[in-house]
Amino acid sequence: LPRLRYDQLMRFGWKVLLPIALGNIVVTSLLAYIFPNA
């Protein structure tokens, strides 16, 4: 496993992990809106 520099790790977090987290929030809120009592 190659070592990651700090800037590479930060770029990975901003480019990959943040959009995944935001998409997770959107999907969860849409599901809670569509199925309110599930």
PDB file of N, CA and C in Angstrom, residues 1-28:
ATOM      1  N   LEU A   1       0.856  -1.194   0.000  1.00  0.00           N
ATOM      2  CA  LEU A   1       0.000   0.000   0.000  1.00  0.00           C
ATOM      3  C   LEU A   1       0.890   1.241   0.000  1.00  0.00           C
ATOM      4  N   PRO A   2       0.762   2.106  -1.000  1.00  0.00           N
ATOM      5  CA  PRO A   2       1.634   3.289  -1.040  1.00  0.00           C
ATOM      6  C   PRO A   2       1.237   4.314   0.013  1.00  0.00           C
ATOM      7  N   ARG A   3       2.230   5.029   0.483  1.00  0.00           N
ATOM      8  CA  ARG A   3       1.950   6.078   1.472  1.00  0.00           C
ATOM      9  C   ARG A   3       1.319   7.274   0.779  1.00  0.00           C
ATOM     10  N   LEU A   4       0.340   7.858   1.435  1.00  0.00           N
ATOM     11  CA  LEU A   4      -0.331   9.031   0.890  1.00  0.00           C
ATOM     12  C   LEU A   4       0.207  10.284   1.566  1.00  0.00           C
ATOM     13  N   ARG A   5       0.514  11.284   0.747  1.00  0.00           N
ATOM     14  CA  ARG A   5       0.874  12.572   1.319  1.00  0.00           C
ATOM     15  C   ARG A   5      -0.376  13.252   1.841  1.00  0.00           C
ATOM     16  N   TYR A   6      -0.166  14.259   2.688  1.00  0.00           N
ATOM     17  CA  TYR A   6      -1.302  14.942   3.304  1.00  0.00           C
ATOM     18  C   TYR A   6      -2.181  15.607   2.258  1.00  0.00           C
ATOM     19  N   ASP A   7      -1.554  16.240   1.245  1.00  0.00           N
ATOM     20  CA  ASP A   7      -2.360  16.927   0.234  1.00  0.00           C
ATOM     21  C   ASP A   7      -3.116  15.929  -0.641  1.00  0.00           C
ATOM     22  N   GLN A   8      -2.523  14.759  -0.894  1.00  0.00           N
ATOM     23  CA  GLN A   8      -3.247  13.742  -1.649  1.00  0.00           C
ATOM     24  C   GLN A   8      -4.453  13.245  -0.857  1.00  0.00           C
ATOM     25  N   LEU A   9      -4.264  13.065   0.445  1.00  0.00           N
ATOM     26  CA  LEU A   9      -5.363  12.608   1.289  1.00  0.00           C
ATOM     27  C   LEU A   9      -6.477  13.648   1.327  1.00  0.00           C
ATOM     28  N   MET A  10      -6.109  14.934   1.426  1.00  0.00           N
ATOM     29  CA  MET A  10      -7.112  15.989   1.459  1.00  0.00           C
ATOM     30  C   MET A  10      -7.851  16.079   0.119  1.00  0.00           C
ATOM     31  N   ARG A  11      -7.099  15.924  -0.995  1.00  0.00           N
ATOM     32  CA  ARG A  11      -7.750  15.970  -2.298  1.00  0.00           C
ATOM     33  C   ARG A  11      -8.719  14.802  -2.454  1.00  0.00           C
ATOM     34  N   PHE A  12      -8.317  13.622  -1.988  1.00  0.00           N
ATOM     35  CA  PHE A  12      -9.221  12.467  -2.045  1.00  0.00           C
ATOM     36  C   PHE A  12     -10.476  12.726  -1.225  1.00  0.00           C
ATOM     37  N   GLY A  13     -10.314  13.327  -0.050  1.00  0.00           N
ATOM     38  CA  GLY A  13     -11.472  13.611   0.792  1.00  0.00           C
ATOM     39  C   GLY A  13     -12.431  14.584   0.134  1.00  0.00           C
ATOM     40  N   TRP A  14     -11.880  15.643  -0.483  1.00  0.00           N
ATOM     41  CA  TRP A  14     -12.758  16.650  -1.095  1.00  0.00           C
ATOM     42  C   TRP A  14     -13.384  16.152  -2.385  1.00  0.00           C
ATOM     43  N   LYS A  15     -12.628  15.390  -3.204  1.00  0.00           N
ATOM     44  CA  LYS A  15     -13.140  14.986  -4.512  1.00  0.00           C
ATOM     45  C   LYS A  15     -14.027  13.748  -4.431  1.00  0.00           C
ATOM     46  N   VAL A  16     -13.824  12.885  -3.435  1.00  0.00           N
ATOM     47  CA  VAL A  16     -14.509  11.593  -3.399  1.00  0.00           C
ATOM     48  C   VAL A  16     -15.433  11.488  -2.197  1.00  0.00           C
ATOM     49  N   LEU A  17     -14.887  11.690  -1.001  1.00  0.00           N
ATOM     50  CA  LEU A  17     -15.669  11.403   0.200  1.00  0.00           C
ATOM     51  C   LEU A  17     -16.762  12.432   0.435  1.00  0.00           C
ATOM     52  N   LEU A  18     -16.484  13.708   0.151  1.00  0.00           N
ATOM     53  CA  LEU A  18     -17.511  14.732   0.369  1.00  0.00           C
ATOM     54  C   LEU A  18     -18.711  14.560  -0.566  1.00  0.00           C
ATOM     55  N   PRO A  19     -18.534  14.335  -1.877  1.00  0.00           N
ATOM     56  CA  PRO A  19     -19.719  14.085  -2.715  1.00  0.00           C
ATOM     57  C   PRO A  19     -20.485  12.835  -2.309  1.00  0.00           C
ATOM     58  N   ILE A  20     -19.775  11.783  -1.864  1.00  0.00           N
ATOM     59  CA  ILE A  20     -20.475  10.583  -1.405  1.00  0.00           C
ATOM     60  C   ILE A  20     -21.314  10.907  -0.177  1.00  0.00           C
ATOM     61  N   ALA A  21     -20.754  11.682   0.745  1.00  0.00           N
ATOM     62  CA  ALA A  21     -21.494  12.025   1.961  1.00  0.00           C
ATOM     63  C   ALA A  21     -22.708  12.887   1.636  1.00  0.00           C
ATOM     64  N   LEU A  22     -22.548  13.863   0.738  1.00  0.00           N
ATOM     65  CA  LEU A  22     -23.678  14.718   0.373  1.00  0.00           C
ATOM     66  C   LEU A  22     -24.756  13.914  -0.355  1.00  0.00           C
ATOM     67  N   GLY A  23     -24.342  13.013  -1.235  1.00  0.00           N
ATOM     68  CA  GLY A  23     -25.312  12.163  -1.908  1.00  0.00           C
ATOM     69  C   GLY A  23     -26.038  11.256  -0.933  1.00  0.00           C
ATOM     70  N   ASN A  24     -25.327  10.780   0.084  1.00  0.00           N
ATOM     71  CA  ASN A  24     -25.940   9.949   1.112  1.00  0.00           C
ATOM     72  C   ASN A  24     -27.011  10.733   1.857  1.00  0.00           C
ATOM     73  N   ILE A  25     -26.724  11.990   2.189  1.00  0.00           N
ATOM     74  CA  ILE A  25     -27.703  12.830   2.887  1.00  0.00           C
ATOM     75  C   ILE A  25     -28.930  13.056   2.006  1.00  0.00           C
ATOM     76  N   VAL A  26     -28.712  13.341   0.716  1.00  0.00           N
ATOM     77  CA  VAL A  26     -29.833  13.602  -0.192  1.00  0.00           C
ATOM     78  C   VAL A  26     -30.698  12.356  -0.343  1.00  0.00           C
ATOM     79  N   VAL A  27     -30.073  11.196  -0.555  1.00  0.00           N
ATOM     80  CA  VAL A  27     -30.839   9.962  -0.737  1.00  0.00           C
ATOM     81  C   VAL A  27     -31.612   9.622   0.528  1.00  0.00           C
ATOM     82  N   THR A  28     -30.981   9.794   1.688  1.00  0.00           N
ATOM     83  CA  THR A  28     -31.654   9.478   2.943  1.00  0.00           C
ATOM     84  C   THR A  28     -32.845  10.396   3.179  1.00  0.00           C
TER      85      THR A  28
END
